[in-house]
Structure formats: C-alpha cells, structure tokens
mmCIF file of C-alpha atoms in Angstrom:
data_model
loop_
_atom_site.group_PDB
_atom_site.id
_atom_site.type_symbol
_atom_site.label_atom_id
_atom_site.label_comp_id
_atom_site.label_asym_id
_atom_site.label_seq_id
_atom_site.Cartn_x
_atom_site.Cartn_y
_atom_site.Cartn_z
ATOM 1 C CA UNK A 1 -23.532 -2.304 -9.126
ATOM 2 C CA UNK A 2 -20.120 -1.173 -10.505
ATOM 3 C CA UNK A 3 -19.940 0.793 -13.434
ATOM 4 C CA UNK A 4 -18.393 -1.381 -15.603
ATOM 5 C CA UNK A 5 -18.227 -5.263 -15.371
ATOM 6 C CA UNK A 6 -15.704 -7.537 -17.454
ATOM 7 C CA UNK A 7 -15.119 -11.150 -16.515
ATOM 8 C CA UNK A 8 -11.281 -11.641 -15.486
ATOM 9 C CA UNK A 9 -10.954 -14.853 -16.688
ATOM 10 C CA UNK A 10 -8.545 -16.700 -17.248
ATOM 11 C CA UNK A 11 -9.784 -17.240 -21.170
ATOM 12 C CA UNK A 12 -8.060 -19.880 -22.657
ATOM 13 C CA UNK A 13 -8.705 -21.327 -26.062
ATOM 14 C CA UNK A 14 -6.945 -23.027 -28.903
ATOM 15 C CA UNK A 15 -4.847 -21.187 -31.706
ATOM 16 C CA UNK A 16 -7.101 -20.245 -34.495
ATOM 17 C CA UNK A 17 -10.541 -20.050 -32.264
ATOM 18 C CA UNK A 18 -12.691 -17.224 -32.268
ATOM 19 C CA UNK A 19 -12.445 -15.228 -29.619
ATOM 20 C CA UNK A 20 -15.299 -12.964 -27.839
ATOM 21 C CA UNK A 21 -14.824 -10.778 -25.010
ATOM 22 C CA UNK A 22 -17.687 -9.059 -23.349
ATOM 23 C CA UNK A 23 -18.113 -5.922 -20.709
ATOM 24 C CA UNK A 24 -21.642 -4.844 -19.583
ATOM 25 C CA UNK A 25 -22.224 -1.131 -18.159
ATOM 26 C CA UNK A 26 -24.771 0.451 -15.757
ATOM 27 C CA UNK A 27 -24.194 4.124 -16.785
ATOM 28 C CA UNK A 28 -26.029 5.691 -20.068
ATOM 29 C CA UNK A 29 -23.446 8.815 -19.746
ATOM 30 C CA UNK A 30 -21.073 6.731 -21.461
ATOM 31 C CA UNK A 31 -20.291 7.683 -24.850
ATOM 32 C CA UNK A 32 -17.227 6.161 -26.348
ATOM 33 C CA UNK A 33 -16.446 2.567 -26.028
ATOM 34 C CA UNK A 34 -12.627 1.394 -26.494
ATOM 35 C CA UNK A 35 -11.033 -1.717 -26.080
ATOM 36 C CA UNK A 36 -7.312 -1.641 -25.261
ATOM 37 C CA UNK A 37 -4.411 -4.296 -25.175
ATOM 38 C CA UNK A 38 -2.024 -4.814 -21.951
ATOM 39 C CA UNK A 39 0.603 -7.476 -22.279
ATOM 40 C CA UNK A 40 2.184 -7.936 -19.012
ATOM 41 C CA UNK A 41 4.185 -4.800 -17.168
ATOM 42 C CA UNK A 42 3.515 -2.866 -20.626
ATOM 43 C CA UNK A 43 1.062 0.314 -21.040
ATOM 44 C CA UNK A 44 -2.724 -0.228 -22.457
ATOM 45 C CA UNK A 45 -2.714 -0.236 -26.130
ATOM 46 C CA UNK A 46 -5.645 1.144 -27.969
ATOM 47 C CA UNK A 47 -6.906 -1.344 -30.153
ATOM 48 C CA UNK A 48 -10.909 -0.172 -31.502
ATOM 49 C CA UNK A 49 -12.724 2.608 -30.497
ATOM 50 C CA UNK A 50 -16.689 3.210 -30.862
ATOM 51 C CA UNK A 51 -19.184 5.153 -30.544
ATOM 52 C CA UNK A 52 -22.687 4.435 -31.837
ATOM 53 C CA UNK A 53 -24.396 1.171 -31.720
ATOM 54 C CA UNK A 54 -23.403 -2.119 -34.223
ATOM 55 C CA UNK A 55 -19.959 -3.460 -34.948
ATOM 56 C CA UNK A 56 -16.737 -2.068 -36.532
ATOM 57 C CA UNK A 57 -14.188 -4.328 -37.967
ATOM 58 C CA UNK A 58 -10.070 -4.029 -37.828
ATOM 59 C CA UNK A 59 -8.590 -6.819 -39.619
ATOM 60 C CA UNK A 60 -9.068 -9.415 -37.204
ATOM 61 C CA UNK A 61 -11.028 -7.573 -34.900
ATOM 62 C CA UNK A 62 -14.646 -6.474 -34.583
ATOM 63 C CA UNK A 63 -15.883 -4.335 -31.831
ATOM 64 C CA UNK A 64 -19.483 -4.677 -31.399
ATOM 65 C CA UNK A 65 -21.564 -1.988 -29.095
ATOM 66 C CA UNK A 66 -25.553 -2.575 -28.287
ATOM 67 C CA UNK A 67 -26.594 0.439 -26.564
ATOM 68 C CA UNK A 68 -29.549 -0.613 -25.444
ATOM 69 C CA UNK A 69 -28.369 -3.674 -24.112
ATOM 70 C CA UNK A 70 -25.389 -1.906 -22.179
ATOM 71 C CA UNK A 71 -23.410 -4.245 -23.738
ATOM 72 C CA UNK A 72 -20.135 -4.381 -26.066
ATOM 73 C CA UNK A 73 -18.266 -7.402 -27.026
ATOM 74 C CA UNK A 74 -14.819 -7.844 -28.806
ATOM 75 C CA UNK A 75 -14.376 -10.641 -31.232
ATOM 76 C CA UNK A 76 -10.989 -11.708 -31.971
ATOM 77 C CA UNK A 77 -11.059 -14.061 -35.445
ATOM 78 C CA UNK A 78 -8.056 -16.369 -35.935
ATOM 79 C CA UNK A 79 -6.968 -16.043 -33.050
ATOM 80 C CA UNK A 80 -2.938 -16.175 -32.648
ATOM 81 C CA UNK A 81 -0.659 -17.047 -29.765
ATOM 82 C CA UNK A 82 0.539 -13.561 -29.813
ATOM 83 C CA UNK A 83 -3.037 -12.217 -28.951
ATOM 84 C CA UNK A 84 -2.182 -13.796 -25.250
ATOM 85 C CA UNK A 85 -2.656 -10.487 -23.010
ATOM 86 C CA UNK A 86 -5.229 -9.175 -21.245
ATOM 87 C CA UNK A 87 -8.230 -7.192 -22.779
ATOM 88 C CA UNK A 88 -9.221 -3.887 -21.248
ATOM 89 C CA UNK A 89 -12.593 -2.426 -22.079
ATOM 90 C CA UNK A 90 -12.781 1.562 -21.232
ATOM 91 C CA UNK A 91 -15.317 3.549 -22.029
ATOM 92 C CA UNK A 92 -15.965 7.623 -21.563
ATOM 93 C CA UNK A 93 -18.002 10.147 -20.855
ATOM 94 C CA UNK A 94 -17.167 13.928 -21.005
ATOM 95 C CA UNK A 95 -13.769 13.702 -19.539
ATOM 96 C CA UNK A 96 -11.688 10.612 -18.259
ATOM 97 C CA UNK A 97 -11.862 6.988 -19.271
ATOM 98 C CA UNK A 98 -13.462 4.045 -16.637
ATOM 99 C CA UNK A 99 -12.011 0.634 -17.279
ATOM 100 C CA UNK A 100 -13.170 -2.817 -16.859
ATOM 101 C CA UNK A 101 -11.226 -5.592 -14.650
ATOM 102 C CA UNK A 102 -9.283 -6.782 -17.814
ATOM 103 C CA UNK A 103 -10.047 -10.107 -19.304
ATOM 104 C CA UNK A 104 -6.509 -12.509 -19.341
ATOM 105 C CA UNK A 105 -7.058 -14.064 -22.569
ATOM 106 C CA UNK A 106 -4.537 -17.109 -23.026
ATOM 107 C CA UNK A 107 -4.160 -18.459 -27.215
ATOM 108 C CA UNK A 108 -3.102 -22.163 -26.956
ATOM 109 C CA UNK A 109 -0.668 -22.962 -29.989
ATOM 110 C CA UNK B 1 4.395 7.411 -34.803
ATOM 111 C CA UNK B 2 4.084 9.930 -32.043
ATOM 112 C CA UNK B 3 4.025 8.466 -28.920
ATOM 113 C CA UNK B 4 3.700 9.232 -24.777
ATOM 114 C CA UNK B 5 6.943 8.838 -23.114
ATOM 115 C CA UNK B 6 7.475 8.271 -19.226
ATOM 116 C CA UNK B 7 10.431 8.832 -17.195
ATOM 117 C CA UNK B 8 11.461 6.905 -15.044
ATOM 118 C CA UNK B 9 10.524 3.483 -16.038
ATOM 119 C CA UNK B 10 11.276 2.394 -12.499
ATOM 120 C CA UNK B 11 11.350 3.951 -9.067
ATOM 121 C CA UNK B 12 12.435 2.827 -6.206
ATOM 122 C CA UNK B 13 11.820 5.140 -2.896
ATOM 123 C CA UNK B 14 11.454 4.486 0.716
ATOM 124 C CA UNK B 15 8.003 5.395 2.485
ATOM 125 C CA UNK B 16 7.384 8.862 3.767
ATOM 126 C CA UNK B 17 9.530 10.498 0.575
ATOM 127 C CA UNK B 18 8.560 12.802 -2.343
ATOM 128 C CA UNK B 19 8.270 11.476 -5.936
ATOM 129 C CA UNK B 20 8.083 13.067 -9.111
ATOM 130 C CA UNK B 21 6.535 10.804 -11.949
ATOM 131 C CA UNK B 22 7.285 12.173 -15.618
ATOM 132 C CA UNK B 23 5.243 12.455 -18.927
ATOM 133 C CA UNK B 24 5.799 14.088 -22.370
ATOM 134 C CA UNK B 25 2.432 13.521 -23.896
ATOM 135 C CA UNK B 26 1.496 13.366 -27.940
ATOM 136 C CA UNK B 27 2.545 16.879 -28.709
ATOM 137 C CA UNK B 28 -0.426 18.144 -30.305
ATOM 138 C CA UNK B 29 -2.895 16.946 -27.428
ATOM 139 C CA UNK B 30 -4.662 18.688 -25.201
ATOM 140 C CA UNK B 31 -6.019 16.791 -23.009
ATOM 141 C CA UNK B 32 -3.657 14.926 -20.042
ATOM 142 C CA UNK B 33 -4.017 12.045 -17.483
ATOM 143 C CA UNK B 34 -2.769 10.076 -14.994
ATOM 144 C CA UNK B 35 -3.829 6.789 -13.807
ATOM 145 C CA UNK B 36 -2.505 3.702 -11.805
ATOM 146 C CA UNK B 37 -2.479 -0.218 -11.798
ATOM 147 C CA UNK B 38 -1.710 -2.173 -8.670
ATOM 148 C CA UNK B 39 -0.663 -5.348 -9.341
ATOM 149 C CA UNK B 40 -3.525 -7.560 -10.466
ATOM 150 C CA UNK B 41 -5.937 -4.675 -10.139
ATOM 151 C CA UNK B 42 -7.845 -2.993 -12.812
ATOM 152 C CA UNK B 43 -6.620 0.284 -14.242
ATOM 153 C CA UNK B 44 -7.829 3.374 -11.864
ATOM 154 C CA UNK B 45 -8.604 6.972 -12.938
ATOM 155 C CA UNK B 46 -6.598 9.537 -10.660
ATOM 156 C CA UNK B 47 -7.048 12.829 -12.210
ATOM 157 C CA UNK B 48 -7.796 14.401 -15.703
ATOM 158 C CA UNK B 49 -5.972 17.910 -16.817
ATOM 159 C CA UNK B 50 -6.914 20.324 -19.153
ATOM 160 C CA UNK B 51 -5.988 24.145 -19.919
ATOM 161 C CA UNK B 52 -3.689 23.915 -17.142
ATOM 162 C CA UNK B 53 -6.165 22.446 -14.728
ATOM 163 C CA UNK B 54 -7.380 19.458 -12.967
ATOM 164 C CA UNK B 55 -11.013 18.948 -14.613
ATOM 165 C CA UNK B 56 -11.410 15.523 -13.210
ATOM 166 C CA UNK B 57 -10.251 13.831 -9.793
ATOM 167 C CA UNK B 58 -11.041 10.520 -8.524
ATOM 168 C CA UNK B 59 -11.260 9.557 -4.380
ATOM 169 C CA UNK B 60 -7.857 8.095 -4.808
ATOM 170 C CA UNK B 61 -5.970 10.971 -5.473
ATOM 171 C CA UNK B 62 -5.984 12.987 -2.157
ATOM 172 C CA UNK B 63 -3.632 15.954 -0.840
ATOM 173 C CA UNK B 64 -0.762 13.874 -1.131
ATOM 174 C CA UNK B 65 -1.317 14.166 -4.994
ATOM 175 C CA UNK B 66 -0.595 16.660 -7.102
ATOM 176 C CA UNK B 67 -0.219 17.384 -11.013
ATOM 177 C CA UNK B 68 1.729 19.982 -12.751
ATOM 178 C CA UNK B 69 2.486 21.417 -16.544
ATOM 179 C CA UNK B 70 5.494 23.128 -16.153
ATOM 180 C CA UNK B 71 6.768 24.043 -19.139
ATOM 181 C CA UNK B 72 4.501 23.220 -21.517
ATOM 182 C CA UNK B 73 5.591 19.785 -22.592
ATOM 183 C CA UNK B 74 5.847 17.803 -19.527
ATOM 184 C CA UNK B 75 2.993 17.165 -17.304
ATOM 185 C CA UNK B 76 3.890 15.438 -13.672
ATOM 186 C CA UNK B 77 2.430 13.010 -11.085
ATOM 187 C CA UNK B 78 4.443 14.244 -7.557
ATOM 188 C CA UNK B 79 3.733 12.281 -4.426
ATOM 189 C CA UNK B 80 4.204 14.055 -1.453
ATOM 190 C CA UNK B 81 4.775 11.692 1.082
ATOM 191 C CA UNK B 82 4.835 8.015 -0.230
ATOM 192 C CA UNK B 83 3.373 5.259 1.333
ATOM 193 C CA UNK B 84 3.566 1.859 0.849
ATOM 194 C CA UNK B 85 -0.306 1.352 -1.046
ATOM 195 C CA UNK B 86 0.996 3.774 -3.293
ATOM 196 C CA UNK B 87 3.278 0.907 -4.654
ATOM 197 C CA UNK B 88 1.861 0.655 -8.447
ATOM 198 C CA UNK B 89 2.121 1.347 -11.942
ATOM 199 C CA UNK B 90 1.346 4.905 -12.756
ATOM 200 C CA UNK B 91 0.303 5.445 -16.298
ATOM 201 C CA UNK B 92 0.155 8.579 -18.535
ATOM 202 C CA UNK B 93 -2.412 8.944 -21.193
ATOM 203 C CA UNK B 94 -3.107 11.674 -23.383
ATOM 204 C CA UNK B 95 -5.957 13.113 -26.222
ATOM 205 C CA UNK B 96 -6.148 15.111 -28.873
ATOM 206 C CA UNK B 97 -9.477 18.439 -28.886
ATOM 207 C CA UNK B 98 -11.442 16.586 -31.512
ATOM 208 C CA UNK B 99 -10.786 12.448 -31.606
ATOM 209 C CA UNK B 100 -11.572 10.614 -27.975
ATOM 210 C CA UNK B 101 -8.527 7.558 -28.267
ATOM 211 C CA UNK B 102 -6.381 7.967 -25.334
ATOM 212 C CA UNK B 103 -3.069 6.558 -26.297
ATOM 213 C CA UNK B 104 -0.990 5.882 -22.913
ATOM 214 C CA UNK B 105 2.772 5.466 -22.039
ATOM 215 C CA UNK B 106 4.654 2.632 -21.097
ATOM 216 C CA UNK B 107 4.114 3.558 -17.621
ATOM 217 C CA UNK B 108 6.699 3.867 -14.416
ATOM 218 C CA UNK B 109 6.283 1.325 -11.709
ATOM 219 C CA UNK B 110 6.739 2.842 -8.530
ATOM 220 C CA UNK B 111 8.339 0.555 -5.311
ATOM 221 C CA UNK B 112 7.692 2.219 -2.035
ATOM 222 C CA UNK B 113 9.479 0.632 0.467
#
C-alpha cells in the first residue's frame, strides 16, 4: 500500500459547486497535513496546513483532517474557474514532505 | 513577500554532462530541499538539508546527486552525469526552525537530451 493515496482525476464540475478533494494515508508518523496548489509548469503553492484532527477554514477553503480515519479532505466552496489546477496533498513527518498523485480539478464556467 | 527563487528556469543539456540547479531559499529558513516532477508524475522527495547536511535522502537520488550550501545563501542540486530519466522539473522548497509550511520555487525544468 503506498503511503499516500489521492485520486488523479480528472475532477470536473460546474462554476460555483462545492468542491471536495480527498487523500487517505497508511502511515501514523505523519504529523502535518498540507494541501498545496500547482497550476500547470508552476511550483506547488501552499494553500492550508494542519495538524490536529477537525477542520480549519481559509476563506473559501476548509481543510478537514480525521486522524483516526487516515483521512483529510479539502473543500473548495464557490468554486471559481480560476481554482482549475491540480491539488497536491503533502503531509510530514520529522523531516521532508510525501505528496499525493495530485488531483486535476477542472471549474466549468 | 519573501519568496524561493530558482535559477535557471530552463535547462537544456545533452546526456552524459554536469548540471548545476540553483536556489536562494526564504532567508531566514533553515531547513532546505530539493525535489522533482516528471511530467505527469507526482512530486518526489530527493533529499532534505539541514546544518549543512543531508538529513534526508530518498532511493532516487544516487551518486550522481549531490547538494551543496556554498556560501550561505544558495543551496544547489548538481548532476554529475545527466541522463535522459533525469529529464524533469526540479523544485526547491524551504522551512523556517519553528512553523512546518514548505513554501517552494517556481522550479527549473531540466531537458536532457
């Protein structure tokens, strides 16, 4: 089983949907959880960062982190045509980040 | 808003040669990294440096590898002997002693042909 696991996609939905993008990890070393931006031939953009359990909310964004569950999620509200990228979950242990696939999330207009 | 700057933001070298990949990380940070995107791929670790020392290495980044500080504001990905796998974008990321965001640069695609 990989470390991390995040669904490629492609996500497409309409302008204005909600958005939610999910990763699932095997490892309980992990401490921090991050999501980062990457619009196409650019570098990752740090968008949230977590590091306990429940949700934390950035405008339009809400990172959401169930440790038990191994599970964090990424919900994108009102969701613009300018969100189009692809959405990187990393997370972290002592030293070093481990990244998911990417998810290549399309907003419709 | 301090950022990570890389230099070049494209190389182009034929197989077999040496290349030098350059970072200025945030200027207060302390901890340094490099890591690399093939096309369509995910984002892969290569190494992790810290009080002028590797701390972290993954399987990818072998003998041909190698990571330097200089002079205390750049930090460098060399490539010994290119080969064509090595075709990618290399990323630079760096963090601060007490916060855990690692903001990267814009990255440097490197064409080994």
């Amino acid at each position: 089983q990989k470390e991390v696991e995040q669904d490629p996609g492609p996500l497409s939905v309409p302008e204005g949907a909600i958005v939610s993008l999910n990763c699932t990890y095997s490892n309980s070393a992990f401490q921090y959880f991050m999501w980062y931006r990457q619009y196409s031939r650019k570098g990752p953009e740090l968008l949230m960062y977590t590091y306990s359990s429940g949700n934390k909310e950035d405008g339009r964004f809400t990172a959401q982190v169930d440790k038990s569950s191994k599970y964090i999620s990424l919900f994108i509200r009102d969701s613009q045509p300018s969100d189009s990228a692809t959405y990187l979950c990393a997370m972290s242990r002592a030293d070093g980040l481990t990244f998911g696939k990417g998810t290549h999330l399309i907003i419709q207009p | 808003e301090p950022e990570v700057t890389q230099t070049p933001s494209h190389q182009v070298t034929q197989m077999g040669q040496e290349v030098i990949l350059r970072c200025v990380p945030i200027s207060n940070h302390l901890y340094f990294y490099w890591y690399r995107q093939i096309l369509g791929q995910k984002v892969e670790f290569l190494v992790s440096f810290y009080n002028n020392e590797i701390s972290e290495k993954s399987e990818i980044f072998d003998d041909q590898f190698s990571v330097e500080r200089p002079d205390g504001s750049n930090f460098t990905l060399k490539i010994r002997s290119t080969k064509l796998e090595d075709s990618a974008m290399y990323f630079c990321a760096s963090r601060g002693l007490t916060n855990t965001e690692a903001f990267f640069g814009q990255g440097t695609r490197l064409t080994v042909v």
